[in-house]
Amino acid sequence: AQTVTQSQPEMSVQEAETVTLSCTYDTSENNYYLFWYKQPPSRQMILVIRQEAYKQQNATENRFSVNFQKAAKSFSLKISDSQLGDTAMYFCAFNAGGTSYGKLTFGQGTILTVHP
Amino acid sequence: ETGVTQTPRHLVMGMTNKKSLKCEQHLGHNAMYWYKQSAKKPLELMFVYSLEERVENNSVPSRFSPECPNSSHLFLHLHTLQPEDSALYLCASSQDLTGAYEQYFGPGTRLTVT
């Protein structure tokens, strides 16, 4: 069974600064997908960024980028130039693909607060 | 309406009540999911449907009964719930079950069992 661990229950950052959220996972699969989702207070969960395990290049999406270390089974999220609207719960999620029936395994989440 | 919608947004029910949660996706997706989000616990997958057929039942108690009449609608029927069932119930949809595509989430139904 796959597991996802987010070791930082809470993080805070000043506006315009950079913050990195950690995520590690455990799997015996070779091809899989990793995601970071954002859940703002009282708002819908939305996708932040997505990484395919067979791609060596780290995914980027505007101010968001990942550091994907396949051998270490690590998938951290870097947020540059933090904005107040980035305040949210961030979830790391894993999908084994194939016959996993689209099942997402989530980490416990990290509450990020951006201070003005 | 766009994306994934859920009704009601808030629900308070007694342990002997019967109620239903509704989810509708307007994205033309083929797969739909129910998740339970409890405080201080990771999201738990409950059920997965693909083209109206249930493909995963993640050891969910029988007091939760899903229904998927078509690929756009998903229901979660609730009966004789327990206080520990109080949680945020999230519906999601995705293009298919390959896992390659993101899941789109609804706003959730905040359920309180008294």
PDB file of C-alpha atoms in Angstrom:
ATOM      1  CA  ALA A   1       0.000   0.000   0.000  1.00  0.00           C
ATOM      2  CA  GLN A   2       1.119   3.507  -0.748  1.00  0.00           C
ATOM      3  CA  THR A   3       1.618   6.075   1.998  1.00  0.00           C
ATOM      4  CA  VAL A   4       2.157   9.818   1.809  1.00  0.00           C
ATOM      5  CA  THR A   5       3.738  11.799   4.634  1.00  0.00           C
ATOM      6  CA  GLN A   6       3.739  15.541   5.132  1.00  0.00           C
ATOM      7  CA  SER A   7       5.893  16.208   8.173  1.00  0.00           C
ATOM      8  CA  GLN A   8       5.028  19.911   8.573  1.00  0.00           C
ATOM      9  CA  PRO A   9       1.556  20.384  10.090  1.00  0.00           C
ATOM     10  CA  GLU A  10       1.881  24.168   9.861  1.00  0.00           C
ATOM     11  CA  MET A  11       4.119  26.659   8.089  1.00  0.00           C
ATOM     12  CA  SER A  12       4.162  30.421   7.862  1.00  0.00           C
ATOM     13  CA  VAL A  13       5.877  32.835   5.498  1.00  0.00           C
ATOM     14  CA  GLN A  14       6.016  36.549   4.908  1.00  0.00           C
ATOM     15  CA  GLU A  15       4.437  37.951   1.793  1.00  0.00           C
ATOM     16  CA  ALA A  16       6.850  37.976  -1.201  1.00  0.00           C
ATOM     17  CA  GLU A  17       9.145  35.392   0.380  1.00  0.00           C
ATOM     18  CA  THR A  18       9.722  31.775  -0.634  1.00  0.00           C
ATOM     19  CA  VAL A  19       8.522  28.720   1.245  1.00  0.00           C
ATOM     20  CA  THR A  20       9.003  24.987   0.689  1.00  0.00           C
ATOM     21  CA  LEU A  21       6.530  22.328   1.777  1.00  0.00           C
ATOM     22  CA  SER A  22       7.795  18.783   2.220  1.00  0.00           C
ATOM     23  CA  CYS A  23       6.269  15.503   1.112  1.00  0.00           C
ATOM     24  CA  THR A  24       7.604  11.968   1.095  1.00  0.00           C
ATOM     25  CA  TYR A  25       5.875   8.853  -0.127  1.00  0.00           C
ATOM     26  CA  ASP A  26       6.358   5.149  -0.136  1.00  0.00           C
ATOM     27  CA  THR A  27       5.568   2.919  -3.084  1.00  0.00           C
ATOM     28  CA  SER A  28       6.877  -0.063  -5.001  1.00  0.00           C
ATOM     29  CA  GLU A  29       5.457   1.272  -8.265  1.00  0.00           C
ATOM     30  CA  ASN A  30       7.749   2.639 -10.959  1.00  0.00           C
ATOM     31  CA  ASN A  31       5.263   4.724 -12.925  1.00  0.00           C
ATOM     32  CA  TYR A  32       2.932   6.945 -10.938  1.00  0.00           C
ATOM     33  CA  TYR A  33       1.631  10.482 -10.582  1.00  0.00           C
ATOM     34  CA  LEU A  34       2.125  13.038  -7.836  1.00  0.00           C
ATOM     35  CA  PHE A  35       0.011  16.072  -7.124  1.00  0.00           C
ATOM     36  CA  TRP A  36      -0.145  19.089  -4.869  1.00  0.00           C
ATOM     37  CA  TYR A  37      -3.647  20.302  -4.079  1.00  0.00           C
ATOM     38  CA  LYS A  38      -4.592  23.517  -2.319  1.00  0.00           C
ATOM     39  CA  GLN A  39      -7.655  23.922  -0.092  1.00  0.00           C
ATOM     40  CA  PRO A  40      -8.235  27.575   0.872  1.00  0.00           C
ATOM     41  CA  PRO A  41     -10.377  28.250   3.945  1.00  0.00           C
ATOM     42  CA  SER A  42     -14.009  27.398   3.160  1.00  0.00           C
ATOM     43  CA  ARG A  43     -13.246  27.006  -0.525  1.00  0.00           C
ATOM     44  CA  GLN A  44     -12.879  24.160  -2.967  1.00  0.00           C
ATOM     45  CA  MET A  45      -9.780  22.039  -3.286  1.00  0.00           C
ATOM     46  CA  ILE A  46      -7.916  22.835  -6.487  1.00  0.00           C
ATOM     47  CA  LEU A  47      -4.886  21.390  -8.219  1.00  0.00           C
ATOM     48  CA  VAL A  48      -1.660  23.353  -7.839  1.00  0.00           C
ATOM     49  CA  ILE A  49       0.792  21.224  -9.772  1.00  0.00           C
ATOM     50  CA  ARG A  50       1.236  17.731 -11.139  1.00  0.00           C
ATOM     51  CA  GLN A  51       4.291  15.516 -11.768  1.00  0.00           C
ATOM     52  CA  GLU A  52       4.590  12.313 -13.746  1.00  0.00           C
ATOM     53  CA  ALA A  53       7.164   9.965 -12.239  1.00  0.00           C
ATOM     54  CA  TYR A  54       8.680   8.985 -15.573  1.00  0.00           C
ATOM     55  CA  LYS A  55       9.526  12.608 -16.346  1.00  0.00           C
ATOM     56  CA  GLN A  56      12.826  13.680 -14.864  1.00  0.00           C
ATOM     57  CA  GLN A  57      12.174  17.376 -15.333  1.00  0.00           C
ATOM     58  CA  ASN A  58      10.583  19.067 -12.341  1.00  0.00           C
ATOM     59  CA  ALA A  59       7.153  20.520 -13.003  1.00  0.00           C
ATOM     60  CA  THR A  60       6.632  24.270 -12.740  1.00  0.00           C
ATOM     61  CA  GLU A  61       3.486  26.353 -12.799  1.00  0.00           C
ATOM     62  CA  ASN A  62       4.112  30.087 -12.534  1.00  0.00           C
ATOM     63  CA  ARG A  63       5.218  30.720  -8.906  1.00  0.00           C
ATOM     64  CA  PHE A  64       4.903  27.052  -7.984  1.00  0.00           C
ATOM     65  CA  SER A  65       7.563  24.441  -8.645  1.00  0.00           C
ATOM     66  CA  VAL A  66       8.428  21.021  -7.332  1.00  0.00           C
ATOM     67  CA  ASN A  67      11.624  19.242  -6.414  1.00  0.00           C
ATOM     68  CA  PHE A  68      10.969  15.652  -7.398  1.00  0.00           C
ATOM     69  CA  GLN A  69      13.573  13.201  -6.144  1.00  0.00           C
ATOM     70  CA  LYS A  70      12.415   9.785  -7.321  1.00  0.00           C
ATOM     71  CA  ALA A  71      15.130   7.739  -5.649  1.00  0.00           C
ATOM     72  CA  ALA A  72      14.505   9.477  -2.334  1.00  0.00           C
ATOM     73  CA  LYS A  73      10.724   9.342  -2.860  1.00  0.00           C
ATOM     74  CA  SER A  74      10.486  13.010  -2.118  1.00  0.00           C
ATOM     75  CA  PHE A  75       8.184  15.582  -3.723  1.00  0.00           C
ATOM     76  CA  SER A  76       8.467  19.059  -2.209  1.00  0.00           C
ATOM     77  CA  LEU A  77       6.562  22.152  -3.306  1.00  0.00           C
ATOM     78  CA  LYS A  78       8.256  25.536  -3.551  1.00  0.00           C
ATOM     79  CA  ILE A  79       6.133  28.666  -3.583  1.00  0.00           C
ATOM     80  CA  SER A  80       7.993  31.770  -4.718  1.00  0.00           C
ATOM     81  CA  ASP A  81       6.899  35.360  -4.147  1.00  0.00           C
ATOM     82  CA  SER A  82       4.224  34.214  -1.682  1.00  0.00           C
ATOM     83  CA  GLN A  83       0.914  36.035  -1.806  1.00  0.00           C
ATOM     84  CA  LEU A  84      -1.835  36.406   0.780  1.00  0.00           C
ATOM     85  CA  GLY A  85      -4.077  34.295  -1.443  1.00  0.00           C
ATOM     86  CA  ASP A  86      -1.684  31.374  -1.034  1.00  0.00           C
ATOM     87  CA  THR A  87      -2.923  30.936   2.533  1.00  0.00           C
ATOM     88  CA  ALA A  88      -4.502  27.469   2.521  1.00  0.00           C
ATOM     89  CA  MET A  89      -4.131  23.836   3.481  1.00  0.00           C
ATOM     90  CA  TYR A  90      -1.815  22.079   1.026  1.00  0.00           C
ATOM     91  CA  PHE A  91      -2.109  18.376   0.361  1.00  0.00           C
ATOM     92  CA  CYS A  92       0.402  16.138  -1.343  1.00  0.00           C
ATOM     93  CA  ALA A  93      -1.247  13.229  -3.156  1.00  0.00           C
ATOM     94  CA  PHE A  94      -0.120  10.064  -4.929  1.00  0.00           C
ATOM     95  CA  ASN A  95      -1.758   8.032  -7.661  1.00  0.00           C
ATOM     96  CA  ALA A  96      -0.313   4.703  -8.738  1.00  0.00           C
ATOM     97  CA  GLY A  97      -2.017   4.841 -12.146  1.00  0.00           C
ATOM     98  CA  GLY A  98      -2.842   1.616 -13.933  1.00  0.00           C
ATOM     99  CA  THR A  99      -5.289  -0.471 -11.923  1.00  0.00           C
ATOM    100  CA  SER A 100      -5.442   1.846  -8.915  1.00  0.00           C
ATOM    101  CA  TYR A 101      -8.897   2.991 -10.062  1.00  0.00           C
ATOM    102  CA  GLY A 102      -7.843   6.616  -9.954  1.00  0.00           C
ATOM    103  CA  LYS A 103      -7.335   6.332  -6.203  1.00  0.00           C
ATOM    104  CA  LEU A 104      -5.561   9.315  -4.690  1.00  0.00           C
ATOM    105  CA  THR A 105      -3.680   8.747  -1.455  1.00  0.00           C
ATOM    106  CA  PHE A 106      -3.343  12.009   0.439  1.00  0.00           C
ATOM    107  CA  GLY A 107      -0.910  13.222   3.052  1.00  0.00           C
ATOM    108  CA  GLN A 108      -2.115  14.793   6.286  1.00  0.00           C
ATOM    109  CA  GLY A 109      -1.820  18.295   4.895  1.00  0.00           C
ATOM    110  CA  THR A 110       0.213  21.399   5.742  1.00  0.00           C
ATOM    111  CA  ILE A 111      -1.503  24.600   6.803  1.00  0.00           C
ATOM    112  CA  LEU A 112       0.321  27.505   5.179  1.00  0.00           C
ATOM    113  CA  THR A 113      -0.239  31.041   6.417  1.00  0.00           C
ATOM    114  CA  VAL A 114       1.122  33.983   4.455  1.00  0.00           C
ATOM    115  CA  HIS A 115       1.584  37.079   6.598  1.00  0.00           C
ATOM    116  CA  PRO A 116       1.498  40.642   5.226  1.00  0.00           C
TER     117      PRO A 116
ATOM    118  CA  GLU B   1     -23.194  25.824 -13.153  1.00  0.00           C
ATOM    119  CA  THR B   2     -19.626  24.844 -13.847  1.00  0.00           C
ATOM    120  CA  GLY B   3     -17.232  22.325 -12.368  1.00  0.00           C
ATOM    121  CA  VAL B   4     -18.448  20.096  -9.560  1.00  0.00           C
ATOM    122  CA  THR B   5     -21.360  21.117  -7.376  1.00  0.00           C
ATOM    123  CA  GLN B   6     -22.595  19.577  -4.144  1.00  0.00           C
ATOM    124  CA  THR B   7     -25.812  19.982  -2.201  1.00  0.00           C
ATOM    125  CA  PRO B   8     -26.552  20.625   0.543  1.00  0.00           C
ATOM    126  CA  ARG B   9     -23.513  22.560   1.727  1.00  0.00           C
ATOM    127  CA  HIS B  10     -24.379  21.965   5.371  1.00  0.00           C
ATOM    128  CA  LEU B  11     -26.416  19.187   6.948  1.00  0.00           C
ATOM    129  CA  VAL B  12     -27.307  18.411  10.532  1.00  0.00           C
ATOM    130  CA  MET B  13     -28.990  15.087  11.149  1.00  0.00           C
ATOM    131  CA  GLY B  14     -29.882  12.849  14.040  1.00  0.00           C
ATOM    132  CA  MET B  15     -28.643   9.308  14.270  1.00  0.00           C
ATOM    133  CA  THR B  16     -32.014   7.892  13.233  1.00  0.00           C
ATOM    134  CA  ASN B  17     -32.504  10.154  10.206  1.00  0.00           C
ATOM    135  CA  LYS B  18     -32.115   9.274   6.538  1.00  0.00           C
ATOM    136  CA  LYS B  19     -30.625  11.882   4.244  1.00  0.00           C
ATOM    137  CA  SER B  20     -28.836  12.069   0.897  1.00  0.00           C
ATOM    138  CA  LEU B  21     -25.917  14.079  -0.407  1.00  0.00           C
ATOM    139  CA  LYS B  22     -25.924  15.058  -4.063  1.00  0.00           C
ATOM    140  CA  CYS B  23     -23.017  15.718  -6.396  1.00  0.00           C
ATOM    141  CA  GLU B  24     -23.159  16.880 -10.002  1.00  0.00           C
ATOM    142  CA  GLN B  25     -20.297  17.376 -12.401  1.00  0.00           C
ATOM    143  CA  HIS B  26     -20.559  19.550 -15.495  1.00  0.00           C
ATOM    144  CA  LEU B  27     -17.204  18.547 -16.987  1.00  0.00           C
ATOM    145  CA  GLY B  28     -18.106  15.516 -19.088  1.00  0.00           C
ATOM    146  CA  HIS B  29     -15.956  13.269 -16.904  1.00  0.00           C
ATOM    147  CA  ASN B  30     -16.349   9.502 -16.695  1.00  0.00           C
ATOM    148  CA  ALA B  31     -15.187   8.894 -13.127  1.00  0.00           C
ATOM    149  CA  MET B  32     -16.605  10.173  -9.838  1.00  0.00           C
ATOM    150  CA  TYR B  33     -15.475   9.786  -6.238  1.00  0.00           C
ATOM    151  CA  TRP B  34     -16.643  10.274  -2.673  1.00  0.00           C
ATOM    152  CA  TYR B  35     -14.093  11.293  -0.024  1.00  0.00           C
ATOM    153  CA  LYS B  36     -14.422  11.858   3.707  1.00  0.00           C
ATOM    154  CA  GLN B  37     -12.375  14.662   5.269  1.00  0.00           C
ATOM    155  CA  SER B  38     -12.161  14.568   9.061  1.00  0.00           C
ATOM    156  CA  ALA B  39     -10.222  16.951  11.242  1.00  0.00           C
ATOM    157  CA  LYS B  40      -6.563  15.988  11.654  1.00  0.00           C
ATOM    158  CA  LYS B  41      -6.866  12.991   9.329  1.00  0.00           C
ATOM    159  CA  PRO B  42      -5.913  12.591   5.669  1.00  0.00           C
ATOM    160  CA  LEU B  43      -8.695  12.531   3.130  1.00  0.00           C
ATOM    161  CA  GLU B  44     -10.168   9.056   2.933  1.00  0.00           C
ATOM    162  CA  LEU B  45     -11.442   7.666  -0.338  1.00  0.00           C
ATOM    163  CA  MET B  46     -14.857   6.071   0.142  1.00  0.00           C
ATOM    164  CA  PHE B  47     -16.196   5.101  -3.261  1.00  0.00           C
ATOM    165  CA  VAL B  48     -15.161   5.232  -6.908  1.00  0.00           C
ATOM    166  CA  TYR B  49     -17.494   5.068  -9.896  1.00  0.00           C
ATOM    167  CA  SER B  50     -16.581   4.754 -13.557  1.00  0.00           C
ATOM    168  CA  LEU B  51     -19.331   5.134 -16.142  1.00  0.00           C
ATOM    169  CA  GLU B  52     -21.947   4.595 -13.453  1.00  0.00           C
ATOM    170  CA  GLU B  53     -20.343   1.366 -12.268  1.00  0.00           C
ATOM    171  CA  ARG B  54     -18.859   1.124  -8.781  1.00  0.00           C
ATOM    172  CA  VAL B  55     -15.249   0.004  -9.017  1.00  0.00           C
ATOM    173  CA  GLU B  56     -14.047   0.619  -5.492  1.00  0.00           C
ATOM    174  CA  ASN B  57     -15.638   0.394  -2.081  1.00  0.00           C
ATOM    175  CA  ASN B  58     -12.961   1.292   0.410  1.00  0.00           C
ATOM    176  CA  SER B  59     -14.293  -0.719   3.384  1.00  0.00           C
ATOM    177  CA  VAL B  60     -17.014   1.796   4.058  1.00  0.00           C
ATOM    178  CA  PRO B  61     -19.766   0.863   6.563  1.00  0.00           C
ATOM    179  CA  SER B  62     -23.110  -0.062   5.040  1.00  0.00           C
ATOM    180  CA  ARG B  63     -24.790   2.962   6.619  1.00  0.00           C
ATOM    181  CA  PHE B  64     -23.262   4.839   3.665  1.00  0.00           C
ATOM    182  CA  SER B  65     -24.867   3.839   0.370  1.00  0.00           C
ATOM    183  CA  PRO B  66     -23.694   5.393  -2.917  1.00  0.00           C
ATOM    184  CA  GLU B  67     -25.704   5.698  -6.082  1.00  0.00           C
ATOM    185  CA  CYS B  68     -24.597   6.799  -9.548  1.00  0.00           C
ATOM    186  CA  PRO B  69     -27.605   7.000 -11.919  1.00  0.00           C
ATOM    187  CA  ASN B  70     -25.548   8.511 -14.748  1.00  0.00           C
ATOM    188  CA  SER B  71     -22.047   9.780 -15.328  1.00  0.00           C
ATOM    189  CA  SER B  72     -22.929  13.315 -14.216  1.00  0.00           C
ATOM    190  CA  HIS B  73     -24.618  12.576 -10.911  1.00  0.00           C
ATOM    191  CA  LEU B  74     -23.507  10.869  -7.727  1.00  0.00           C
ATOM    192  CA  PHE B  75     -25.420  10.447  -4.503  1.00  0.00           C
ATOM    193  CA  LEU B  76     -24.473   9.337  -1.024  1.00  0.00           C
ATOM    194  CA  HIS B  77     -27.408   8.003   0.958  1.00  0.00           C
ATOM    195  CA  LEU B  78     -27.004   8.181   4.714  1.00  0.00           C
ATOM    196  CA  HIS B  79     -28.890   6.270   7.408  1.00  0.00           C
ATOM    197  CA  THR B  80     -28.400   5.538  11.103  1.00  0.00           C
ATOM    198  CA  LEU B  81     -25.137   7.445  11.210  1.00  0.00           C
ATOM    199  CA  GLN B  82     -22.885   7.779  14.224  1.00  0.00           C
ATOM    200  CA  PRO B  83     -21.424  10.992  15.698  1.00  0.00           C
ATOM    201  CA  GLU B  84     -17.980   9.971  14.409  1.00  0.00           C
ATOM    202  CA  ASP B  85     -19.378  10.236  10.880  1.00  0.00           C
ATOM    203  CA  SER B  86     -19.457  14.005  11.271  1.00  0.00           C
ATOM    204  CA  ALA B  87     -17.036  15.333   8.655  1.00  0.00           C
ATOM    205  CA  LEU B  88     -16.713  17.181   5.374  1.00  0.00           C
ATOM    206  CA  TYR B  89     -17.792  14.948   2.503  1.00  0.00           C
ATOM    207  CA  LEU B  90     -16.153  15.790  -0.789  1.00  0.00           C
ATOM    208  CA  CYS B  91     -17.173  14.711  -4.242  1.00  0.00           C
ATOM    209  CA  ALA B  92     -14.686  14.706  -7.100  1.00  0.00           C
ATOM    210  CA  SER B  93     -14.587  13.775 -10.758  1.00  0.00           C
ATOM    211  CA  SER B  94     -11.881  13.024 -13.300  1.00  0.00           C
ATOM    212  CA  GLN B  95     -11.693  12.289 -16.987  1.00  0.00           C
ATOM    213  CA  ASP B  96     -10.989   8.606 -16.391  1.00  0.00           C
ATOM    214  CA  LEU B  97      -9.460   6.192 -13.895  1.00  0.00           C
ATOM    215  CA  THR B  98      -5.924   6.120 -15.267  1.00  0.00           C
ATOM    216  CA  GLY B  99      -4.752   8.489 -12.552  1.00  0.00           C
ATOM    217  CA  ALA B 100      -3.036  10.664 -15.125  1.00  0.00           C
ATOM    218  CA  TYR B 101      -5.678  13.372 -14.928  1.00  0.00           C
ATOM    219  CA  GLU B 102      -6.374  15.629 -12.004  1.00  0.00           C
ATOM    220  CA  GLN B 103      -9.468  15.236  -9.928  1.00  0.00           C
ATOM    221  CA  TYR B 104     -11.823  18.185  -9.708  1.00  0.00           C
ATOM    222  CA  PHE B 105     -13.410  18.623  -6.308  1.00  0.00           C
ATOM    223  CA  GLY B 106     -16.725  20.044  -5.213  1.00  0.00           C
ATOM    224  CA  PRO B 107     -17.062  22.436  -2.267  1.00  0.00           C
ATOM    225  CA  GLY B 108     -18.146  19.644   0.054  1.00  0.00           C
ATOM    226  CA  THR B 109     -21.048  18.987   2.400  1.00  0.00           C
ATOM    227  CA  ARG B 110     -20.333  19.714   6.061  1.00  0.00           C
ATOM    228  CA  LEU B 111     -22.190  16.943   7.917  1.00  0.00           C
ATOM    229  CA  THR B 112     -22.917  17.024  11.626  1.00  0.00           C
ATOM    230  CA  VAL B 113     -24.467  13.985  13.268  1.00  0.00           C
ATOM    231  CA  THR B 114     -26.143  14.712  16.588  1.00  0.00           C
TER     232      THR B 114
END
